[in-house]
Coordinates of C-alpha atoms in Angstrom, one line a residue:
Chain A
X29 CA -25.6 11.4 -10.8
X30 CA -23.7 10.3 -14.0
X31 CA -21.3 7.5 -14.3
X32 CA -18.1 9.5 -14.1
X33 CA -19.2 11.3 -11.0
X34 CA -20.3 8.0 -9.5
X35 CA -16.9 6.4 -10.1
X36 CA -15.2 9.4 -8.8
X37 CA -17.2 9.2 -5.5
X38 CA -16.3 5.5 -5.3
X39 CA -12.7 6.1 -6.0
X40 CA -12.6 8.7 -3.1
X41 CA -14.4 6.5 -0.6
X42 CA -12.4 3.4 -1.4
X43 CA -9.0 5.2 -1.4
X44 CA -10.0 6.8 1.9
X45 CA -9.7 3.3 3.4
X46 CA -6.8 1.8 1.3
X47 CA -5.7 -0.9 3.7
X48 CA -9.1 -2.2 4.3
X49 CA -10.0 -2.1 0.6
X50 CA -6.9 -4.0 -0.2
X51 CA -7.5 -6.7 2.5
X52 CA -11.0 -7.1 1.3
X53 CA -9.9 -7.5 -2.3
X54 CA -7.3 -10.1 -1.2
X55 CA -10.0 -12.7 -0.7
X56 CA -11.3 -12.3 -4.2
X57 CA -7.8 -12.1 -5.6
X58 CA -6.9 -15.4 -4.0
X59 CA -10.2 -17.0 -5.0
X60 CA -10.1 -15.9 -8.7
X61 CA -6.3 -16.5 -8.9
X62 CA -6.6 -20.1 -7.7
X63 CA -9.6 -20.9 -10.0
X64 CA -7.6 -19.5 -13.0
X65 CA -4.4 -21.4 -12.0
X66 CA -6.2 -24.7 -11.2
X67 CA -8.1 -24.6 -14.5
X68 CA -4.9 -23.7 -16.4
X69 CA -3.0 -26.6 -14.7
X70 CA -5.8 -29.0 -15.3
X71 CA -6.1 -28.0 -19.0
X72 CA -2.3 -28.2 -19.3
X73 CA -2.2 -31.7 -17.8
X74 CA -5.0 -32.8 -20.1
X75 CA -3.2 -31.5 -23.1
X76 CA 0.0 -33.2 -22.0
X77 CA -1.7 -36.5 -21.6
X78 CA -3.4 -36.2 -24.9
X79 CA -0.2 -35.2 -26.7
X80 CA 1.6 -38.2 -25.3
X81 CA -1.2 -40.5 -26.4
X82 CA -1.3 -38.8 -29.8
X83 CA 2.5 -39.2 -30.1
X84 CA 2.1 -42.9 -30.5
X85 CA 0.2 -42.3 -33.7
X86 CA -2.9 -40.6 -35.0
X87 CA -6.2 -42.2 -35.8
X88 CA -4.7 -45.4 -34.4
X89 CA -6.5 -48.6 -33.7
X90 CA -4.6 -51.3 -31.8
X91 CA -5.5 -55.0 -32.0
X92 CA -4.1 -57.2 -29.3
X93 CA -4.7 -60.8 -28.4
X94 CA -7.2 -61.2 -25.7
X95 CA -7.8 -63.9 -23.0
X96 CA -7.6 -67.5 -24.0
X97 CA -11.0 -69.0 -24.0
X98 CA -12.8 -72.4 -24.1
X99 CA -11.6 -75.9 -23.1
X100 CA -8.4 -77.2 -24.4
X101 CA -6.8 -73.9 -25.4
X102 CA -3.1 -73.6 -25.1
X103 CA -1.4 -71.6 -22.4
X104 CA 1.1 -69.3 -24.0
X105 CA 4.5 -69.9 -22.7
X106 CA 6.6 -68.1 -25.3
X107 CA 5.2 -64.7 -25.9
X108 CA 3.7 -63.9 -22.6
X109 CA 0.2 -63.4 -24.0
X110 CA -2.4 -65.4 -25.9
X111 CA -1.4 -66.5 -29.4
X112 CA -4.6 -65.7 -31.2
X113 CA -3.6 -63.1 -33.8
X114 CA -1.7 -64.3 -36.8
X115 CA 0.0 -62.9 -39.8
X116 CA -3.0 -64.1 -41.8
X117 CA -5.3 -62.0 -39.7
X118 CA -3.2 -58.9 -40.5
X119 CA -3.2 -59.7 -44.2
X120 CA -7.0 -60.3 -44.1
X121 CA -7.6 -56.9 -42.4
X122 CA -5.4 -55.2 -44.9
X123 CA -7.2 -56.7 -47.9
X124 CA -10.9 -56.5 -46.8
X125 CA -11.4 -53.6 -44.4
X126 CA -12.1 -50.2 -46.0
X127 CA -10.7 -46.8 -44.9
X128 CA -7.4 -48.1 -43.7
X129 CA -4.4 -45.8 -44.3
X130 CA -1.8 -48.4 -43.3
X131 CA -1.4 -51.4 -41.2
X132 CA 1.6 -52.7 -39.2
X133 CA 1.5 -56.1 -37.5
X134 CA 4.3 -56.6 -35.0
X135 CA 5.8 -59.4 -33.0
X136 CA 7.4 -58.1 -29.8
X137 CA 9.3 -59.7 -27.1
X138 CA 12.1 -58.9 -24.7
X139 CA 15.4 -60.5 -25.6
X140 CA 19.0 -60.1 -24.3
X141 CA 21.0 -58.0 -26.8
X142 CA 24.8 -57.9 -26.8
X143 CA 27.5 -56.0 -28.6
X144 CA 31.2 -56.2 -27.9
X145 CA 30.9 -56.9 -24.2
X146 CA 28.0 -54.6 -23.4
X147 CA 24.6 -55.9 -23.1
X148 CA 21.0 -54.9 -22.4
X149 CA 17.6 -56.5 -22.1
X150 CA 15.1 -54.7 -24.3
X151 CA 12.0 -54.9 -26.5
X152 CA 12.6 -56.4 -29.9
X153 CA 9.8 -55.5 -32.3
X154 CA 9.5 -57.5 -35.5
X155 CA 7.5 -55.4 -37.9
X156 CA 7.0 -54.1 -41.4
X157 CA 8.0 -51.0 -43.4
X158 CA 4.7 -49.3 -42.6
X159 CA 5.4 -49.2 -38.9
X160 CA 7.0 -45.7 -38.8
X161 CA 4.0 -44.2 -40.5
X162 CA 1.5 -45.8 -38.2
X163 CA 3.3 -45.4 -34.9
X164 CA 5.0 -42.0 -35.6
X165 CA 8.6 -43.3 -35.4
X166 CA 11.3 -41.3 -37.3
X167 CA 14.7 -42.5 -38.4
X168 CA 17.5 -40.0 -37.9
X169 CA 20.5 -42.2 -39.1
X170 CA 20.3 -44.7 -41.9
X171 CA 16.9 -46.1 -42.9
X172 CA 14.1 -48.2 -41.7
X173 CA 13.3 -51.8 -42.7
X174 CA 12.2 -52.2 -46.3
X175 CA 10.0 -54.8 -48.0
X176 CA 13.1 -56.3 -49.5
X177 CA 14.5 -57.0 -46.0
X178 CA 11.1 -58.6 -45.3
X179 CA 11.0 -60.9 -48.3
X180 CA 14.5 -62.1 -47.8
X181 CA 14.3 -62.5 -44.0
X182 CA 17.4 -60.2 -43.6
X183 CA 19.0 -60.0 -40.2
X184 CA 19.0 -56.2 -40.0
X185 CA 18.0 -54.0 -37.1
X186 CA 16.9 -50.4 -36.5
X187 CA 17.7 -49.4 -32.9
X188 CA 16.4 -46.7 -30.6
X189 CA 18.7 -44.0 -29.3
X190 CA 18.6 -45.3 -25.7
X191 CA 19.5 -48.8 -26.9
X192 CA 22.3 -47.4 -28.9
X193 CA 23.6 -45.5 -25.9
X194 CA 23.4 -48.6 -23.8
X195 CA 25.2 -50.8 -26.4
X196 CA 27.7 -48.5 -28.0
X197 CA 28.0 -45.5 -25.7
X198 CA 26.3 -42.1 -25.8
X199 CA 25.8 -40.8 -29.3
X200 CA 28.1 -43.4 -30.8
X201 CA 28.0 -44.1 -34.5
X202 CA 25.8 -47.3 -34.6
X203 CA 24.9 -47.7 -38.3
X204 CA 27.0 -50.5 -39.9
X205 CA 27.9 -52.1 -36.6
X206 CA 26.4 -55.4 -35.5
X207 CA 24.6 -56.7 -32.4
X208 CA 23.6 -60.1 -31.3
X209 CA 19.9 -60.7 -30.4
X210 CA 19.3 -64.0 -28.7
X211 CA 22.8 -64.9 -30.0
X212 CA 21.9 -64.2 -33.6
X213 CA 23.9 -61.5 -35.3
X214 CA 22.0 -58.5 -36.8
X215 CA 23.4 -55.6 -38.8
X216 CA 22.3 -52.1 -37.7
X217 CA 20.9 -50.1 -40.6
X218 CA 19.3 -47.2 -38.8
X219 CA 18.7 -45.3 -35.5
X220 CA 15.3 -43.8 -34.6
X221 CA 14.7 -40.3 -33.3
X222 CA 14.4 -39.9 -29.5
X223 CA 10.7 -39.7 -28.4
X224 CA 11.1 -39.4 -24.7
X225 CA 9.4 -41.4 -22.1
X226 CA 10.9 -43.6 -19.4
X227 CA 10.4 -46.7 -17.4
X228 CA 9.6 -50.2 -18.7
X229 CA 8.0 -49.0 -21.9
X230 CA 10.7 -46.5 -23.0
X231 CA 10.1 -46.4 -26.8
X232 CA 13.7 -45.1 -27.2
X233 CA 15.2 -48.4 -26.2
X234 CA 13.2 -50.5 -28.8
X235 CA 15.0 -52.4 -31.5
X236 CA 13.1 -53.0 -34.8
X237 CA 13.8 -56.0 -37.0
X238 CA 11.8 -57.4 -40.0
X239 CA 8.8 -59.3 -38.8
X240 CA 9.6 -62.3 -41.1
X241 CA 13.0 -62.5 -39.5
X242 CA 11.5 -62.4 -36.0
X243 CA 9.0 -65.1 -36.9
X244 CA 11.5 -67.3 -38.4
X245 CA 14.7 -67.0 -36.3
X246 CA 13.4 -65.8 -32.9
X247 CA 9.8 -67.0 -32.5
X248 CA 9.6 -69.9 -34.8
X249 CA 5.9 -69.4 -35.8
X250 CA 3.6 -66.8 -37.5
X251 CA 1.7 -65.4 -34.6
X252 CA 1.8 -61.6 -34.1
X253 CA 1.5 -59.8 -30.8
X254 CA -0.1 -56.5 -31.9
X255 CA -1.6 -55.2 -35.1
X256 CA -1.6 -51.4 -35.4
X257 CA -4.0 -49.9 -37.9
X258 CA -4.1 -46.3 -39.0
X259 CA -7.5 -45.2 -40.2
X260 CA -7.8 -42.7 -43.0
X261 CA -9.4 -40.1 -40.8
X262 CA -11.0 -39.4 -37.4
X263 CA -14.5 -40.0 -38.8
X264 CA -13.8 -43.5 -40.2
X265 CA -12.3 -44.8 -37.0
X266 CA -15.5 -46.2 -35.5
X267 CA -16.4 -48.0 -38.8
X268 CA -12.9 -49.4 -39.1
X269 CA -12.9 -50.6 -35.5
X270 CA -16.3 -52.3 -36.1
X271 CA -15.2 -53.9 -39.4
X272 CA -12.1 -55.3 -37.9
X273 CA -14.0 -56.7 -34.9
X274 CA -16.5 -58.4 -37.3
X275 CA -13.8 -59.8 -39.5
X276 CA -11.8 -61.2 -36.7
X277 CA -14.9 -62.7 -35.0
X278 CA -15.7 -64.4 -38.3
X279 CA -12.1 -65.6 -38.9
X280 CA -11.7 -66.9 -35.4
X281 CA -15.1 -68.6 -35.6
X282 CA -16.5 -66.9 -32.4
X283 CA -20.3 -66.7 -32.3
X284 CA -20.6 -64.6 -29.1
X285 CA -19.3 -61.1 -29.8
X286 CA -19.2 -60.5 -26.1
X287 CA -16.3 -63.0 -25.7
X288 CA -13.7 -62.3 -28.4
X289 CA -10.2 -63.7 -28.1
X290 CA -8.8 -60.3 -29.1
X291 CA -9.4 -56.7 -28.2
X292 CA -9.6 -53.7 -30.5
X293 CA -8.6 -50.5 -28.8
X294 CA -9.5 -47.2 -30.4
X295 CA -7.1 -44.4 -29.6
X296 CA -9.9 -41.9 -29.3
X297 CA -11.3 -44.1 -26.5
X298 CA -8.0 -43.9 -24.6
X299 CA -7.8 -40.1 -25.1
X300 CA -11.4 -39.8 -23.9
X301 CA -10.9 -41.8 -20.8
X302 CA -7.7 -40.0 -20.0
X303 CA -9.5 -36.7 -20.6
X304 CA -12.3 -37.6 -18.3
X305 CA -9.9 -38.3 -15.5
X306 CA -8.1 -35.0 -15.9
X307 CA -11.4 -33.2 -16.2
X308 CA -12.6 -34.7 -13.0
X309 CA -9.4 -33.5 -11.3
X310 CA -9.8 -30.0 -12.8
X311 CA -13.3 -29.8 -11.6
X312 CA -12.2 -31.0 -8.1
X313 CA -9.4 -28.4 -7.9
X314 CA -11.6 -25.6 -9.3
X315 CA -14.4 -26.3 -6.8
X316 CA -11.9 -26.1 -3.9
X317 CA -10.8 -22.8 -5.4
X318 CA -14.4 -21.8 -5.8
X319 CA -15.0 -22.2 -2.1
X320 CA -12.2 -19.7 -1.4
X321 CA -13.9 -17.4 -3.8
X322 CA -17.2 -17.7 -1.9
X323 CA -15.4 -16.9 1.4
X324 CA -13.9 -13.9 -0.4
X325 CA -17.4 -12.8 -1.4
X326 CA -18.6 -13.0 2.2
X327 CA -15.6 -10.9 3.2
X328 CA -16.8 -8.2 0.8
X329 CA -20.3 -8.3 2.3
X330 CA -18.8 -8.1 5.8
X331 CA -16.7 -5.1 4.8
X332 CA -19.6 -3.4 3.1
X333 CA -21.9 -3.8 6.1
X334 CA -19.2 -2.3 8.3
X335 CA -18.7 0.5 5.9
X336 CA -22.4 1.3 5.8
X337 CA -22.5 1.4 9.6
X338 CA -19.4 3.6 9.8
X339 CA -20.7 5.9 7.2
X340 CA -24.2 6.3 8.5
X341 CA -23.8 10.0 9.1
X342 CA -22.4 10.4 5.6
X343 CA -25.4 8.6 4.2
X344 CA -27.7 10.8 6.3
X345 CA -25.9 13.9 5.0
X346 CA -26.1 12.8 1.4
X347 CA -29.8 12.1 1.8
X348 CA -30.4 15.5 3.5
X349 CA -28.8 17.3 0.6
X350 CA -31.0 15.6 -1.9
X351 CA -29.6 12.1 -2.7
X352 CA -32.5 9.6 -3.1
X353 CA -32.4 5.9 -2.5
X354 CA -31.2 5.1 -6.0
X355 CA -28.2 7.4 -5.6
X356 CA -27.2 5.8 -2.4
X357 CA -27.8 2.2 -3.3
X358 CA -26.0 2.5 -6.7
X359 CA -23.0 4.1 -5.0
X360 CA -22.7 1.3 -2.4
X361 CA -23.5 -1.5 -4.9
X362 CA -20.9 -0.2 -7.4
X363 CA -18.4 0.1 -4.6
X364 CA -18.8 -3.6 -3.9
X365 CA -18.6 -4.4 -7.6
X366 CA -15.5 -2.2 -8.0
X367 CA -13.9 -4.1 -5.2
X368 CA -14.7 -7.6 -6.5
X369 CA -14.0 -6.6 -10.1
X370 CA -10.5 -5.2 -9.4
X371 CA -10.0 -8.3 -7.2
X372 CA -10.9 -10.3 -10.3
X373 CA -8.3 -8.4 -12.4
X374 CA -5.5 -8.9 -9.9
X375 CA -6.7 -12.5 -9.4
X376 CA -6.3 -13.2 -13.1
X377 CA -2.8 -11.8 -13.0
X378 CA -2.0 -13.9 -9.9
X379 CA -3.4 -17.0 -11.5
X380 CA -1.4 -16.3 -14.6
X381 CA 1.8 -16.0 -12.6
X382 CA 1.0 -19.1 -10.6
X383 CA 0.4 -21.2 -13.7
X384 CA 3.7 -19.8 -15.2
X385 CA 5.5 -20.9 -12.1
X386 CA 3.9 -24.3 -12.2
X387 CA 4.8 -24.6 -15.9
X388 CA 8.4 -23.8 -15.1
X389 CA 8.9 -26.0 -12.1
X390 CA 6.4 -28.9 -12.6
X391 CA 6.9 -29.2 -16.4
X392 CA 3.2 -29.0 -17.1
X393 CA 2.4 -27.0 -20.1
X394 CA -0.3 -24.8 -18.4
X395 CA -2.8 -23.0 -20.6
X396 CA -5.0 -20.1 -19.5
X397 CA -8.1 -20.2 -21.7
X398 CA -10.0 -17.0 -22.7
X399 CA -13.2 -18.6 -21.4
X400 CA -11.8 -19.0 -17.9
X401 CA -10.6 -15.4 -17.9
X402 CA -14.1 -14.2 -19.0
X403 CA -15.7 -16.5 -16.5
X404 CA -13.5 -15.0 -13.7
X405 CA -14.5 -11.5 -14.7
X406 CA -18.1 -12.5 -14.8
X407 CA -18.0 -14.3 -11.5
X408 CA -16.2 -11.6 -9.7
X409 CA -18.7 -8.9 -10.9
X410 CA -21.5 -11.2 -9.9
X411 CA -20.1 -11.7 -6.5
X412 CA -20.0 -7.9 -6.1
X413 CA -23.7 -7.7 -7.1
X414 CA -24.8 -10.6 -4.8
X415 CA -22.8 -9.6 -1.7
X416 CA -23.1 -5.9 -2.3
X417 CA -26.8 -5.8 -2.8
X418 CA -27.8 -6.3 0.8
X419 CA -25.5 -3.7 2.3
X420 CA -26.4 -1.2 -0.4
X421 CA -30.1 -1.6 0.2
X422 CA -29.5 -1.2 3.9
X423 CA -27.7 2.0 3.3
X424 CA -30.4 3.3 0.9
X425 CA -33.2 2.6 3.4
X426 CA -31.6 4.6 6.2
X427 CA -33.8 7.4 7.5
X428 CA -31.8 10.7 7.1
X429 CA -33.0 12.1 10.4
X430 CA -31.8 9.1 12.4
X431 CA -28.7 8.7 10.2
X432 CA -27.6 12.3 10.9
X433 CA -28.0 11.8 14.6
X434 CA -26.1 8.5 14.6
X435 CA -23.1 8.5 16.9
Chain B
X17 CA -42.7 31.7 1.2
X18 CA -43.0 29.3 4.0
X19 CA -46.6 28.7 5.2
X20 CA -47.1 26.4 8.1
X21 CA -50.8 25.8 8.8
X22 CA -51.9 24.0 11.9
X23 CA -49.2 21.3 11.8
X24 CA -49.2 18.4 14.2
X25 CA -46.7 15.5 14.5
X26 CA -47.4 12.4 16.4
X27 CA -44.8 9.7 17.1
X28 CA -45.9 6.2 17.8
X29 CA -43.5 4.9 20.4
X30 CA -45.1 1.5 20.8
X31 CA -47.3 1.7 23.9
X32 CA -48.4 5.2 23.7
X33 CA -48.5 8.0 21.1
X34 CA -46.4 11.1 21.7
X35 CA -47.5 14.3 20.2
X36 CA -44.4 16.4 19.5
X37 CA -46.3 19.2 17.7
X38 CA -49.8 20.1 18.7
X39 CA -50.9 22.5 16.0
X40 CA -48.3 25.1 14.9
X41 CA -48.9 27.8 12.4
X42 CA -46.7 30.6 11.1
X43 CA -45.5 32.2 7.9
X44 CA -42.0 33.1 6.9
X45 CA -41.5 35.6 4.1
X46 CA -38.6 35.7 1.7
X47 CA -35.5 37.4 3.0
X48 CA -36.4 36.9 6.7
X49 CA -33.9 35.7 9.3
X50 CA -35.9 33.7 11.8
X51 CA -34.7 31.9 14.9
X52 CA -36.8 29.0 16.2
X53 CA -36.1 28.8 19.9
X54 CA -37.1 26.4 22.6
X55 CA -35.7 24.1 25.2
X56 CA -34.9 20.5 24.4
X57 CA -38.1 18.4 24.1
X58 CA -40.1 21.4 23.0
X59 CA -40.7 20.1 19.5
X60 CA -38.3 22.4 17.7
X61 CA -36.3 19.5 16.2
X62 CA -39.4 18.0 14.9
X63 CA -40.4 21.3 13.5
X64 CA -37.0 21.7 11.9
X65 CA -37.3 18.2 10.2
X66 CA -40.6 19.2 8.8
X67 CA -39.5 22.6 7.6
X68 CA -36.4 21.0 6.2
X69 CA -38.5 18.5 4.2
X70 CA -36.8 15.6 6.0
X71 CA -40.1 14.5 7.5
X72 CA -43.8 15.0 6.8
X73 CA -46.4 16.3 9.4
X74 CA -49.2 14.0 10.7
X75 CA -51.7 16.6 9.9
X76 CA -51.8 20.2 8.7
X77 CA -50.3 21.8 5.6
X78 CA -46.8 23.0 4.8
X79 CA -46.4 25.2 1.6
X80 CA -42.9 25.9 0.4
X81 CA -42.8 28.4 -2.4
X82 CA -46.5 27.7 -2.9
X83 CA -45.9 23.9 -3.2
X84 CA -47.5 21.6 -0.8
X85 CA -44.7 19.6 0.8
X86 CA -46.8 17.9 3.6
X87 CA -47.8 14.8 1.7
X88 CA -44.9 14.1 -0.6
X89 CA -43.2 10.7 -1.0
X90 CA -39.6 10.0 0.1
X91 CA -38.0 10.7 -3.3
X92 CA -40.1 13.8 -3.9
X93 CA -38.9 15.1 -0.5
X94 CA -35.4 14.4 -1.6
X95 CA -35.9 16.5 -4.7
X96 CA -37.3 19.4 -2.6
X97 CA -34.3 19.3 -0.4
X98 CA -32.0 19.1 -3.4
X99 CA -33.5 22.2 -5.0
X100 CA -34.8 24.4 -2.3
X101 CA -33.1 23.8 1.1
X102 CA -29.6 24.2 2.3
X103 CA -28.6 22.5 5.6
X104 CA -26.1 23.6 8.2
X105 CA -25.7 21.1 11.1
X106 CA -24.4 21.4 14.6
X107 CA -21.7 18.8 14.0
X108 CA -20.8 20.1 10.5
X109 CA -21.1 16.6 8.8
X110 CA -18.3 17.1 6.4
X111 CA -17.0 14.1 4.4
X112 CA -13.8 13.0 6.1
X113 CA -10.5 12.9 4.2
X114 CA -12.1 14.9 1.5
X115 CA -11.1 18.3 0.1
X116 CA -13.0 21.4 1.1
X117 CA -14.0 22.1 -2.5
X118 CA -15.4 18.5 -3.0
X119 CA -17.4 18.9 0.3
X120 CA -19.0 22.1 -0.9
X121 CA -19.7 20.8 -4.4
X122 CA -21.3 17.6 -3.0
X123 CA -25.0 18.7 -3.2
X124 CA -24.5 19.6 -6.9
X125 CA -23.5 16.0 -7.6
X126 CA -27.1 14.9 -7.4
X127 CA -28.3 17.7 -9.7
X128 CA -26.5 16.4 -12.8
X129 CA -24.6 19.6 -13.2
X130 CA -21.3 19.3 -15.2
X131 CA -18.1 19.1 -13.0
X132 CA -16.4 22.3 -14.1
X133 CA -19.6 24.2 -13.4
X134 CA -19.9 22.5 -10.0
X135 CA -16.4 23.7 -9.0
X136 CA -17.1 27.3 -10.1
X137 CA -20.3 27.3 -8.0
X138 CA -18.5 25.8 -5.1
X139 CA -15.8 28.5 -5.2
X140 CA -18.5 31.2 -5.3
X141 CA -20.2 29.7 -2.3
X142 CA -17.0 29.4 -0.4
X143 CA -16.3 33.1 -1.2
X144 CA -19.8 34.0 0.1
X145 CA -19.2 32.1 3.4
X146 CA -15.9 33.9 3.9
X147 CA -13.7 30.9 3.7
X148 CA -10.0 31.5 3.0
X149 CA -9.2 30.8 -0.6
X150 CA -5.8 29.2 -0.1
X151 CA -7.5 26.4 1.9
X152 CA -9.9 25.2 -0.8
X153 CA -7.9 22.0 -1.5
X154 CA -7.2 21.2 2.2
X155 CA -8.7 18.0 3.6
X156 CA -11.8 18.6 5.8
X157 CA -10.2 17.0 8.8
X158 CA -7.3 19.5 8.8
X159 CA -9.6 22.4 9.5
X160 CA -10.6 24.2 12.7
X161 CA -14.2 24.1 13.9
X162 CA -14.9 27.6 12.6
X163 CA -13.4 26.8 9.2
X164 CA -15.5 23.5 9.1
X165 CA -18.7 25.4 9.8
X166 CA -17.9 27.9 7.0
X167 CA -17.4 25.0 4.7
X168 CA -20.8 23.7 5.8
X169 CA -22.4 27.1 5.2
X170 CA -20.8 27.2 1.7
X171 CA -22.2 23.7 1.1
X172 CA -25.7 24.9 2.2
X173 CA -25.4 27.9 -0.2
X174 CA -24.1 26.1 -3.2
X175 CA -27.4 25.0 -4.7
X176 CA -28.8 28.5 -4.3
X177 CA -31.6 27.4 -2.0
X178 CA -34.8 29.2 -1.2
X179 CA -34.1 28.5 2.5
X180 CA -31.0 28.0 4.6
X181 CA -31.8 25.8 7.6
X182 CA -29.2 26.0 10.4
X183 CA -29.6 23.5 13.3
X184 CA -27.6 24.8 16.3
X185 CA -24.8 26.0 14.0
X186 CA -22.8 27.3 16.9
X187 CA -23.3 24.4 19.3
X188 CA -19.9 22.9 18.7
X189 CA -18.0 26.2 18.5
X190 CA -16.5 28.5 21.2
X191 CA -18.3 31.8 21.7
X192 CA -15.9 33.9 19.6
X193 CA -15.9 31.6 16.6
X194 CA -19.7 31.1 17.0
X195 CA -20.1 34.9 16.9
X196 CA -18.2 35.0 13.6
X197 CA -20.4 32.3 12.1
X198 CA -23.5 34.1 13.2
X199 CA -22.1 37.3 11.6
X200 CA -21.8 35.3 8.4
X201 CA -25.5 34.4 8.6
X202 CA -26.4 38.0 9.1
X203 CA -24.3 39.0 6.1
X204 CA -26.0 36.3 4.0
X205 CA -29.4 37.5 5.1
X206 CA -28.4 41.1 4.1
X207 CA -27.8 39.7 0.6
X208 CA -31.3 38.4 0.5
X209 CA -31.0 34.8 1.7
X210 CA -33.9 33.4 3.8
X211 CA -32.5 31.8 7.0
X212 CA -34.1 29.7 9.7
X213 CA -31.9 29.2 12.7
X214 CA -32.8 26.6 15.3
X215 CA -31.3 27.1 18.7
X216 CA -31.9 26.9 22.4
X217 CA -29.7 29.8 23.3
X218 CA -31.3 33.2 23.5
X219 CA -28.0 35.0 22.7
X220 CA -27.8 33.1 19.5
X221 CA -31.4 33.7 18.6
X222 CA -30.9 37.4 19.2
X223 CA -29.0 37.6 15.9
X224 CA -32.2 37.0 14.0
X225 CA -34.8 39.5 13.1
X226 CA -37.6 37.4 14.5
X227 CA -37.8 34.8 17.2
X228 CA -40.4 32.0 17.3
X229 CA -40.4 30.3 20.7
X230 CA -41.8 26.8 20.9
X231 CA -42.8 25.1 24.2
X232 CA -44.5 21.8 24.6
X233 CA -45.4 21.5 20.9
X234 CA -47.0 24.9 20.7
X235 CA -45.9 28.4 19.7
X236 CA -45.3 30.3 22.9
X237 CA -44.1 33.6 21.5
X238 CA -43.5 35.1 18.0
X239 CA -41.7 38.4 18.3
X240 CA -39.8 40.7 16.0
X241 CA -36.4 41.9 17.1
X242 CA -35.2 45.5 16.5
X243 CA -31.4 45.7 16.1

């Protein structure tokens, strides 16, 4: 029996029982569909998280002050965190660590900001002209802080779009106006581009001022709260991170590298840990979907066994007119595979629709990967083989004499 | 053409052995129309299974066209059935919800013949069995009993077998329809087909040219009929 004849036979016998074939397929459709959708949603969530981490800057290493240590250390009262990083640390990193693209120390604290009767409480970031490169901040109106502002301790500010909306009204012209930070007047020279985000750390409500101005007029000392370093490329990040750690340990005279008074965070580590969380969830969701796929497979086996019983006389007849075991078993096995495989096709379509719906209503940018589609095809065909094999071999082993007499 | 030599068949039913055939011998020549007759339990069904290459004898020899069929394997028997034997069953055994033409062409499916040729052969066979041409594409379950048996006869003819084996072909038909089906067998025999008819009814057996009567696993009578 050639393939075309075989498929024609299968088409006839499956379409003779349309409703049952459809219901049997449904289990596989739902199983494959939910696996596809779950993986797509998981992948989308992972990409979302990665993108939002990457939007802070690329190849980024962030140095923050760590826990106060030892006897007699001061408790920070002003900046809300330990004062262990200084402007001098930043300068030392800049001059002695290789593979650094740019470095941006910052001094951040929340202050009350006022303008003509409106006021807001927001993050004031004292920083340097390199900051926009390192942290992926763009200026839409005016310009960012320059080194000239830095050297002359100018009282100028670049404000985020949210801060501008709060202080001057939505989309108001802010450049050229002035605001008062901690009762000191600053002139606005630029507005940054909206980045999105919300809550306490909304980057759109930040206000940037020269770090020297912040140190002199607002803080009164030369500590910094964060140093952001951009490595030249992905490969040099580990080396840069190690060099910075060694340099700071040496500068801070700490002999035990296990107890530094600062921490150096590699962006890749953050991405990796976030990815591992989303991966875990994806695996969890996909396994639950996989169970429904298994149940669907058992449904196929159940239907095939029923079919073999129902069609005992037909099998007997086919054998009597010359079909051998191979003809019978290949027909029934291929029937099962056809069912699961077409279930797989419809399942992929269903999963695709589901992930589009999720993308539209949950805002997750879902992605269907080719590998998950291929896997779904493979798995559905495999389920057909596994759950079709037993019924097919039962059909093939039927004795034609008994099968023809079967009532 | 068919040579049965001292065939026995013993069934093992657990506690005791049951001997359904106790040494049967006969020869059927090409072009004969033979009825094998006997009451139920006589061993005629067992004999039919062996003649139809559905089963093998416990001892003895069965030569079909000079080939020894008595000790073949399951798949070799399937090949013999495919090439040399056409079956007509009491309960027709047509595929449900399937067109007449597909039912008739079914045996050719396993021979590897191309589809267009299969359909040509199926139409020829349907014409020989006297089936109405405008019903070729009707579904099998829309047919009357007589029509169904004609389709079954066409199916038995389609692979041009050495032997047509009919097991109680009129058992599910009324007398008048049964009569017509038997006339079809007579007509096919006139054209040279070898036919073996298994029945328990004397009236049916009388359509054949020769009646072999089986009783208790042995041949009781082997007589020629003059029409």
